Amino acid sequence: MKPASRTALAFGVSGQDGAYLAKLLIDQGYEVHGTSRDADGSSFSGLRALGILDQVRLHSATLSEFRSVAQTVQNVRPSEIFNLAAQSSVGLSFQQPVETIDSIMHGTINILEAIRFLGLETRFYSASSSECFGNTEVPANERTPFHPRSPYAVGKAASFWAVANYREAYDLFACSGLLFNHESPLRPTRYVTQKIIQGAADIAERRTDTLTLGALDLTRDWGWAPDYVDAMARMLKQDTPEDFVIATGVAYKLQDFVDTAFRCFGLDWTKHVESDSAFMRPSDISRSVGDPSKAKRLLGWAATTKMPDLVDKLVEAELIRRSLQIR
Ligand code: NDP
């Protein structure tokens, strides 16, 4: 069955990446459809913040039910599908391993199976993760072996191989993006980057004096979310489906992120930040950094924003939000 041309369906459009991806695709002239588990109940705050809520056609879909996924795909007949929906917090995945792995694996398999079952020539992007690699002593590339260290990563690794298998066995145009951490003002505060920015802003406003975090010596490769959705869109415009590592290629310690953020507010982080083992994970990744050279070579993609500039953007957005009293 031929899909409708330039029609995209994003599962999980209510999240950070869903909002930026929808904006990018609308700007590229696509008809954009998106799902939430409860499209009537979701606030779609990201789409609202980007001013595109009325330009996205919204659907409710249950990723764990094949019938729900297949019906949505059949109704929309998209030329491109992006699966962004999942329980996406690594920390929470240790408390909810079954829900997390289930949300990632079943969602991916059900979409792959719907495309195959309906005989659609739809291209499929699956949101995999740098977490699949575990610790990366040297920057990870597309040939680096996986060593998942959380239930979240186990689910992402399994769905990565499901995508590869459907590509090889059924000739689907399906690819996975192994994306390293990417941030934006649309991230909720349960993620450490927003927790740091908002914590520093609260201390600067004297609402509190202390910010409590977990391990501070972790090293991460942080990028800017709008760059990363651009990479997703480029992957589906290739002649052949392939998997890509998407990263800035530069790693910083969490402590450096904290220092940069606190300096933006004129604060010395050492006077305000404490580390509590209660916030540490049962098994964490100490160093995570990616090698994006394949993406540069084949997609013409490179990160525009690395850590210090990323912090500037997040702080600027937080200051605007506070000046408008949107909290
Ligand atoms: P978000 O958490 O912002 O959005 C994920 C979406 O998934 C939500 O909008 C939510 O929609 C849906 N969702 C949440 N829980 C479940 C569940 N149990 N079952 C089905 N759907 C669920 O994530 P991001 O936008 O940041 O990330 C998009 C994808 O990319 C995710 O799969 C994430 O794991 C992956 N990823 C993200 C990275 C990052 O740094 N941001 C890095 C690497 C990978 P609703 O509640 O409306 O149904």
Short mmCIF file of C-alpha atoms and ligand atoms in Angstrom, two decimals:
data_model
loop_
_atom_site.label_atom_id
_atom_site.label_comp_id
_atom_site.label_asym_id
_atom_site.label_seq_id
_atom_site.Cartn_x
_atom_site.Cartn_y
_atom_site.Cartn_z
CA MET A 1 0.00 0.00 0.00
CA LYS A 2 1.32 3.45 -0.91
CA PRO A 3 1.59 5.86 2.01
CA ALA A 4 0.32 9.43 1.77
CA SER A 5 3.21 11.63 0.67
CA ARG A 6 5.06 13.89 3.13
CA THR A 7 2.89 12.79 6.03
CA ALA A 8 4.63 12.08 9.32
CA LEU A 9 3.32 10.26 12.39
CA ALA A 10 5.20 10.78 15.67
CA PHE A 11 4.34 8.39 18.49
CA GLY A 12 5.03 10.33 21.71
CA VAL A 13 4.53 13.79 20.22
CA SER A 14 3.73 15.15 23.70
CA GLY A 15 7.36 14.83 24.83
CA GLN A 16 10.40 17.06 24.35
CA ASP A 17 11.61 15.52 21.09
CA GLY A 18 8.08 15.15 19.74
CA ALA A 19 7.49 18.88 20.02
CA TYR A 20 10.74 19.90 18.31
CA LEU A 21 10.36 17.23 15.63
CA ALA A 22 6.79 18.29 14.87
CA LYS A 23 7.96 21.90 14.50
CA LEU A 24 10.78 20.91 12.15
CA LEU A 25 8.54 18.75 9.97
CA ILE A 26 5.80 21.39 9.79
CA ASP A 27 8.45 23.89 8.69
CA GLN A 28 9.51 21.37 6.04
CA GLY A 29 5.94 21.24 4.70
CA TYR A 30 4.83 17.92 6.19
CA GLU A 31 1.34 17.09 7.40
CA VAL A 32 2.15 16.08 10.97
CA HIS A 33 0.20 13.62 13.11
CA GLY A 34 1.17 12.74 16.66
CA THR A 35 0.07 10.48 19.47
CA SER A 36 -0.22 10.48 23.22
CA ARG A 37 -1.60 7.64 25.33
CA ASP A 38 -4.42 10.07 26.14
CA ALA A 39 -4.69 12.82 23.54
CA ASP A 40 -7.75 14.33 25.27
CA GLY A 41 -6.05 14.45 28.67
CA SER A 42 -2.53 15.46 27.68
CA SER A 43 -1.58 19.14 27.97
CA PHE A 44 0.83 18.93 25.01
CA SER A 45 2.77 21.68 26.76
CA GLY A 46 5.72 21.32 24.37
CA LEU A 47 3.59 21.79 21.24
CA ARG A 48 1.87 24.70 22.99
CA ALA A 49 5.20 26.31 23.97
CA LEU A 50 6.39 26.11 20.35
CA GLY A 51 3.07 27.58 19.12
CA ILE A 52 2.14 24.60 16.92
CA LEU A 53 -0.56 22.82 18.91
CA ASP A 54 -3.23 23.63 16.33
CA GLN A 55 -1.04 22.42 13.46
CA VAL A 56 -0.57 18.83 14.67
CA ARG A 57 -3.33 16.24 14.21
CA LEU A 58 -3.56 14.42 17.50
CA HIS A 59 -4.50 10.80 18.17
CA SER A 60 -4.71 8.58 21.25
CA ALA A 61 -2.72 5.38 20.83
CA THR A 62 -1.69 2.58 23.18
CA LEU A 63 1.74 1.43 22.09
CA SER A 64 1.45 -1.88 23.91
CA GLU A 65 -1.63 -2.88 21.88
CA PHE A 66 -1.02 -3.99 18.31
CA ARG A 67 -4.60 -3.21 17.30
CA SER A 68 -4.34 0.40 18.53
CA VAL A 69 -1.01 0.97 16.78
CA ALA A 70 -2.10 -0.69 13.52
CA GLN A 71 -5.35 1.29 13.45
CA THR A 72 -3.52 4.59 13.91
CA VAL A 73 -0.99 3.72 11.21
CA GLN A 74 -3.74 2.57 8.84
CA ASN A 75 -5.81 5.74 9.38
CA VAL A 76 -2.87 8.11 8.85
CA ARG A 77 -0.94 6.07 6.22
CA PRO A 78 2.19 8.11 6.96
CA SER A 79 5.23 8.22 4.71
CA GLU A 80 7.38 8.45 7.84
CA ILE A 81 6.90 7.17 11.39
CA PHE A 82 8.98 8.31 14.35
CA ASN A 83 8.71 6.32 17.57
CA LEU A 84 9.57 8.64 20.46
CA ALA A 85 7.12 7.19 22.99
CA ALA A 86 8.56 5.42 26.02
CA GLN A 87 9.05 5.67 29.75
CA SER A 88 12.20 7.71 29.13
CA SER A 89 13.71 8.24 32.59
CA VAL A 90 16.73 6.00 33.30
CA GLY A 91 16.39 6.66 37.05
CA LEU A 92 12.70 5.72 37.13
CA SER A 93 13.43 2.57 35.14
CA PHE A 94 15.15 1.06 38.21
CA GLN A 95 11.87 1.44 40.15
CA GLN A 96 9.64 0.44 37.21
CA PRO A 97 11.69 -2.05 35.17
CA VAL A 98 8.76 -4.02 33.74
CA GLU A 99 6.75 -0.95 32.71
CA THR A 100 9.86 0.63 31.19
CA ILE A 101 11.07 -2.35 29.17
CA ASP A 102 7.52 -3.11 28.12
CA SER A 103 6.86 0.46 26.93
CA ILE A 104 10.03 0.49 24.84
CA MET A 105 9.97 -3.04 23.41
CA HIS A 106 6.26 -3.47 22.72
CA GLY A 107 5.97 -0.04 21.16
CA THR A 108 8.81 -0.69 18.75
CA ILE A 109 7.71 -4.20 17.79
CA ASN A 110 4.08 -3.19 17.34
CA ILE A 111 4.98 -0.35 14.98
CA LEU A 112 7.36 -2.54 12.97
CA GLU A 113 4.71 -5.25 12.80
CA ALA A 114 1.99 -2.75 11.78
CA ILE A 115 4.11 -1.48 8.88
CA ARG A 116 4.83 -5.06 7.77
CA PHE A 117 1.24 -6.28 8.27
CA LEU A 118 -0.26 -3.34 6.36
CA GLY A 119 2.33 -3.68 3.58
CA LEU A 120 3.15 0.03 3.77
CA GLU A 121 6.29 1.54 2.24
CA THR A 122 6.58 3.74 5.33
CA ARG A 123 10.00 4.73 6.62
CA PHE A 124 10.55 4.18 10.35
CA TYR A 125 12.78 5.94 12.88
CA SER A 126 13.23 4.34 16.31
CA ALA A 127 14.54 6.37 19.26
CA SER A 128 17.35 4.25 20.62
CA SER A 129 19.85 5.57 23.13
CA SER A 130 23.48 6.02 24.10
CA GLU A 131 22.51 4.16 27.28
CA CYS A 132 22.84 0.94 25.23
CA PHE A 133 26.63 1.33 25.27
CA GLY A 134 27.05 1.62 29.04
CA ASN A 135 30.45 3.09 29.93
CA THR A 136 32.39 4.44 26.97
CA GLU A 137 36.10 4.81 27.66
CA VAL A 138 36.57 5.96 24.05
CA PRO A 139 33.75 7.72 22.14
CA ALA A 140 31.17 5.13 21.06
CA ASN A 141 30.43 4.66 17.37
CA GLU A 142 28.00 2.42 15.45
CA ARG A 143 30.32 -0.61 15.89
CA THR A 144 30.79 -0.28 19.67
CA PRO A 145 29.35 -3.31 21.55
CA PHE A 146 26.39 -2.76 23.87
CA HIS A 147 26.55 -3.17 27.65
CA PRO A 148 23.23 -1.85 29.05
CA ARG A 149 23.39 -0.84 32.71
CA SER A 150 19.71 -0.06 33.44
CA PRO A 151 16.30 -1.56 32.66
CA TYR A 152 15.80 1.43 30.32
CA ALA A 153 18.98 0.54 28.44
CA VAL A 154 18.01 -3.14 28.26
CA GLY A 155 14.74 -2.13 26.56
CA LYS A 156 16.51 0.25 24.17
CA ALA A 157 19.12 -2.40 23.24
CA ALA A 158 16.41 -5.00 22.58
CA SER A 159 14.42 -2.60 20.41
CA PHE A 160 17.60 -1.62 18.53
CA TRP A 161 18.05 -5.26 17.50
CA ALA A 162 14.35 -5.63 16.63
CA VAL A 163 14.69 -2.71 14.21
CA ALA A 164 17.85 -4.21 12.69
CA ASN A 165 16.12 -7.58 12.33
CA TYR A 166 13.03 -6.16 10.58
CA ARG A 167 15.32 -4.24 8.25
CA GLU A 168 17.29 -7.37 7.33
CA ALA A 169 14.51 -9.97 7.41
CA TYR A 170 11.58 -8.01 5.95
CA ASP A 171 13.40 -5.29 4.01
CA LEU A 172 11.73 -2.47 5.94
CA PHE A 173 13.20 1.03 5.76
CA ALA A 174 13.83 1.12 9.50
CA CYS A 175 16.65 2.74 11.43
CA SER A 176 17.68 3.53 14.98
CA GLY A 177 19.26 6.70 16.27
CA LEU A 178 21.70 6.05 19.13
CA LEU A 179 21.20 9.48 20.62
CA PHE A 180 23.30 10.86 23.46
CA ASN A 181 21.70 13.18 26.04
CA HIS A 182 19.98 16.19 24.50
CA GLU A 183 18.37 18.91 26.52
CA SER A 184 16.04 21.88 26.18
CA PRO A 185 13.70 24.05 28.24
CA LEU A 186 10.98 21.48 27.46
CA ARG A 187 12.65 18.87 29.71
CA PRO A 188 10.77 18.29 32.99
CA THR A 189 12.64 18.89 36.29
CA ARG A 190 13.06 15.19 37.05
CA TYR A 191 15.97 15.30 34.57
CA VAL A 192 19.18 16.47 36.17
CA THR A 193 19.93 19.31 33.75
CA GLN A 194 16.64 21.10 34.43
CA LYS A 195 16.94 20.28 38.13
CA ILE A 196 20.30 22.10 38.17
CA ILE A 197 19.09 25.14 36.19
CA GLN A 198 15.94 25.54 38.28
CA GLY A 199 17.83 24.83 41.51
CA ALA A 200 20.41 27.52 40.74
CA ALA A 201 17.64 29.98 39.79
CA ASP A 202 15.80 29.25 43.06
CA ILE A 203 18.99 29.82 45.08
CA ALA A 204 19.66 33.07 43.22
CA GLU A 205 16.12 34.20 44.12
CA ARG A 206 16.75 33.08 47.76
CA ARG A 207 13.85 30.64 47.68
CA THR A 208 16.23 27.97 48.96
CA ASP A 209 19.91 27.63 49.77
CA THR A 210 20.80 24.07 48.81
CA LEU A 211 20.55 21.80 45.79
CA THR A 212 20.93 18.07 46.40
CA LEU A 213 22.18 15.90 43.54
CA GLY A 214 23.55 12.36 43.16
CA ALA A 215 27.06 11.61 41.84
CA LEU A 216 28.83 14.72 40.55
CA ASP A 217 31.80 13.07 38.85
CA LEU A 218 29.77 11.49 36.02
CA THR A 219 30.81 12.48 32.52
CA ARG A 220 28.22 13.05 29.80
CA ASP A 221 27.95 14.24 26.20
CA TRP A 222 25.14 16.84 26.25
CA GLY A 223 23.57 18.41 23.15
CA TRP A 224 20.72 20.69 22.16
CA ALA A 225 17.43 18.85 21.44
CA PRO A 226 16.44 20.75 18.24
CA ASP A 227 19.75 19.61 16.65
CA TYR A 228 18.95 16.00 17.48
CA VAL A 229 15.48 15.91 15.91
CA ASP A 230 17.07 17.33 12.77
CA ALA A 231 19.34 14.26 12.72
CA MET A 232 16.28 11.97 13.06
CA ALA A 233 14.59 13.62 10.08
CA ARG A 234 17.78 13.36 7.99
CA MET A 235 18.07 9.61 8.70
CA LEU A 236 14.75 8.95 6.96
CA LYS A 237 15.81 10.93 3.88
CA GLN A 238 18.78 8.65 3.12
CA ASP A 239 18.80 6.24 0.16
CA THR A 240 19.35 3.27 2.47
CA PRO A 241 18.29 2.76 6.09
CA GLU A 242 21.17 2.80 8.56
CA ASP A 243 21.74 3.36 12.27
CA PHE A 244 23.57 6.44 13.52
CA VAL A 245 25.26 7.68 16.67
CA ILE A 246 24.16 11.27 17.34
CA ALA A 247 26.33 13.18 19.80
CA THR A 248 28.41 16.32 20.16
CA GLY A 249 31.59 14.24 20.55
CA VAL A 250 32.62 16.28 23.61
CA ALA A 251 32.25 15.09 27.22
CA TYR A 252 31.97 17.16 30.40
CA LYS A 253 31.68 16.21 34.04
CA LEU A 254 28.33 16.89 35.70
CA GLN A 255 30.29 19.09 38.10
CA ASP A 256 31.34 21.28 35.12
CA PHE A 257 27.69 21.60 34.08
CA VAL A 258 26.77 22.62 37.64
CA ASP A 259 29.65 25.11 37.81
CA THR A 260 28.68 26.71 34.47
CA ALA A 261 25.02 26.98 35.47
CA PHE A 262 25.73 28.47 38.92
CA ARG A 263 28.18 30.99 37.45
CA CYS A 264 25.39 32.24 35.13
CA PHE A 265 23.50 33.24 38.29
CA GLY A 266 26.64 34.71 39.94
CA LEU A 267 26.82 31.80 42.41
CA ASP A 268 29.62 29.56 43.68
CA TRP A 269 28.22 26.03 43.40
CA THR A 270 30.52 24.61 46.10
CA LYS A 271 28.61 26.69 48.69
CA HIS A 272 25.20 25.32 47.70
CA VAL A 273 25.37 21.85 46.12
CA GLU A 274 25.51 18.62 48.10
CA SER A 275 25.75 15.06 46.89
CA ASP A 276 23.49 12.43 48.45
CA SER A 277 23.87 8.71 47.75
CA ALA A 278 20.06 8.40 47.89
CA PHE A 279 20.03 10.04 44.43
CA MET A 280 22.55 7.58 42.99
CA ARG A 281 21.49 4.69 40.76
CA PRO A 282 22.09 1.01 41.56
CA SER A 283 24.33 0.79 38.46
CA ASP A 284 25.24 3.99 36.69
CA ILE A 285 27.38 4.98 33.72
CA SER A 286 30.46 6.93 34.78
CA ARG A 287 31.49 8.10 31.30
CA SER A 288 29.27 8.47 28.23
CA VAL A 289 30.51 10.12 25.05
CA GLY A 290 29.73 9.53 21.38
CA ASP A 291 31.56 9.72 18.07
CA PRO A 292 29.23 11.40 15.55
CA SER A 293 31.60 11.13 12.55
CA LYS A 294 29.31 8.79 10.55
CA ALA A 295 26.43 11.28 10.95
CA LYS A 296 28.69 14.07 9.76
CA ARG A 297 29.87 12.07 6.75
CA LEU A 298 26.53 10.65 5.57
CA LEU A 299 23.89 13.00 7.00
CA GLY A 300 25.88 16.24 6.83
CA TRP A 301 24.91 16.66 10.49
CA ALA A 302 26.90 18.23 13.32
CA ALA A 303 25.85 19.54 16.72
CA THR A 304 25.53 23.33 16.76
CA THR A 305 25.60 23.61 20.56
CA LYS A 306 27.98 22.09 23.12
CA MET A 307 27.79 22.16 26.90
CA PRO A 308 28.67 25.75 27.93
CA ASP A 309 26.42 27.26 25.21
CA LEU A 310 23.71 24.74 26.06
CA VAL A 311 23.71 25.95 29.67
CA ASP A 312 23.48 29.58 28.46
CA LYS A 313 20.39 28.70 26.40
CA LEU A 314 18.74 26.83 29.26
CA VAL A 315 19.44 29.65 31.73
CA GLU A 316 18.13 32.27 29.30
CA ALA A 317 14.91 30.29 28.79
CA GLU A 318 14.52 29.85 32.57
CA LEU A 319 14.94 33.58 33.16
CA ILE A 320 12.30 34.37 30.53
CA ARG A 321 9.98 31.78 32.04
CA ARG A 322 10.41 33.31 35.51
CA SER A 323 9.94 36.83 34.23
CA LEU A 324 6.63 35.69 32.71
CA GLN A 325 5.90 33.76 35.94
CA ILE A 326 5.34 30.50 34.05
CA ARG A 327 6.41 27.94 36.69
P1 NDP B 1 9.83 12.38 26.83
O1 NDP B 1 9.80 11.64 28.12
O2 NDP B 1 9.81 13.86 26.85
O3 NDP B 1 8.61 11.89 25.92
C1 NDP B 1 8.30 10.53 25.79
C2 NDP B 1 6.85 10.36 25.43
O4 NDP B 1 6.53 8.98 25.60
C3 NDP B 1 5.92 11.14 26.32
O5 NDP B 1 5.44 12.24 25.62
C4 NDP B 1 4.80 10.19 26.72
O6 NDP B 1 3.60 10.55 26.06
C5 NDP B 1 5.23 8.84 26.17
N1 NDP B 1 5.31 7.87 27.26
C6 NDP B 1 5.74 8.06 28.52
N2 NDP B 1 5.65 6.93 29.23
C7 NDP B 1 5.15 6.00 28.37
C8 NDP B 1 4.81 4.64 28.51
N3 NDP B 1 4.97 3.98 29.66
N4 NDP B 1 4.33 3.99 27.43
C9 NDP B 1 4.17 4.63 26.25
N5 NDP B 1 4.44 5.94 26.06
C10 NDP B 1 4.94 6.59 27.12
O7 NDP B 1 11.12 11.84 26.03
P2 NDP B 1 12.03 12.64 24.97
O8 NDP B 1 11.16 13.40 24.06
O9 NDP B 1 13.12 13.30 25.69
O10 NDP B 1 12.69 11.43 24.18
C11 NDP B 1 12.05 10.84 23.06
C12 NDP B 1 12.56 9.42 22.90
O11 NDP B 1 13.98 9.45 22.73
C13 NDP B 1 12.30 8.54 24.11
O12 NDP B 1 12.03 7.22 23.66
C14 NDP B 1 13.62 8.55 24.86
O13 NDP B 1 13.81 7.36 25.60
C15 NDP B 1 14.61 8.64 23.70
N6 NDP B 1 15.88 9.25 24.03
C16 NDP B 1 15.92 10.51 24.58
C17 NDP B 1 17.12 11.10 24.88
C18 NDP B 1 17.18 12.48 25.47
O14 NDP B 1 18.28 12.90 25.89
N7 NDP B 1 16.08 13.23 25.48
C19 NDP B 1 18.40 10.40 24.62
C20 NDP B 1 18.24 9.14 23.97
C21 NDP B 1 17.03 8.58 23.70
P3 NDP B 1 2.15 10.46 26.77
O15 NDP B 1 2.36 10.52 28.26
O16 NDP B 1 1.46 11.68 26.23
O17 NDP B 1 1.57 9.19 26.30
#
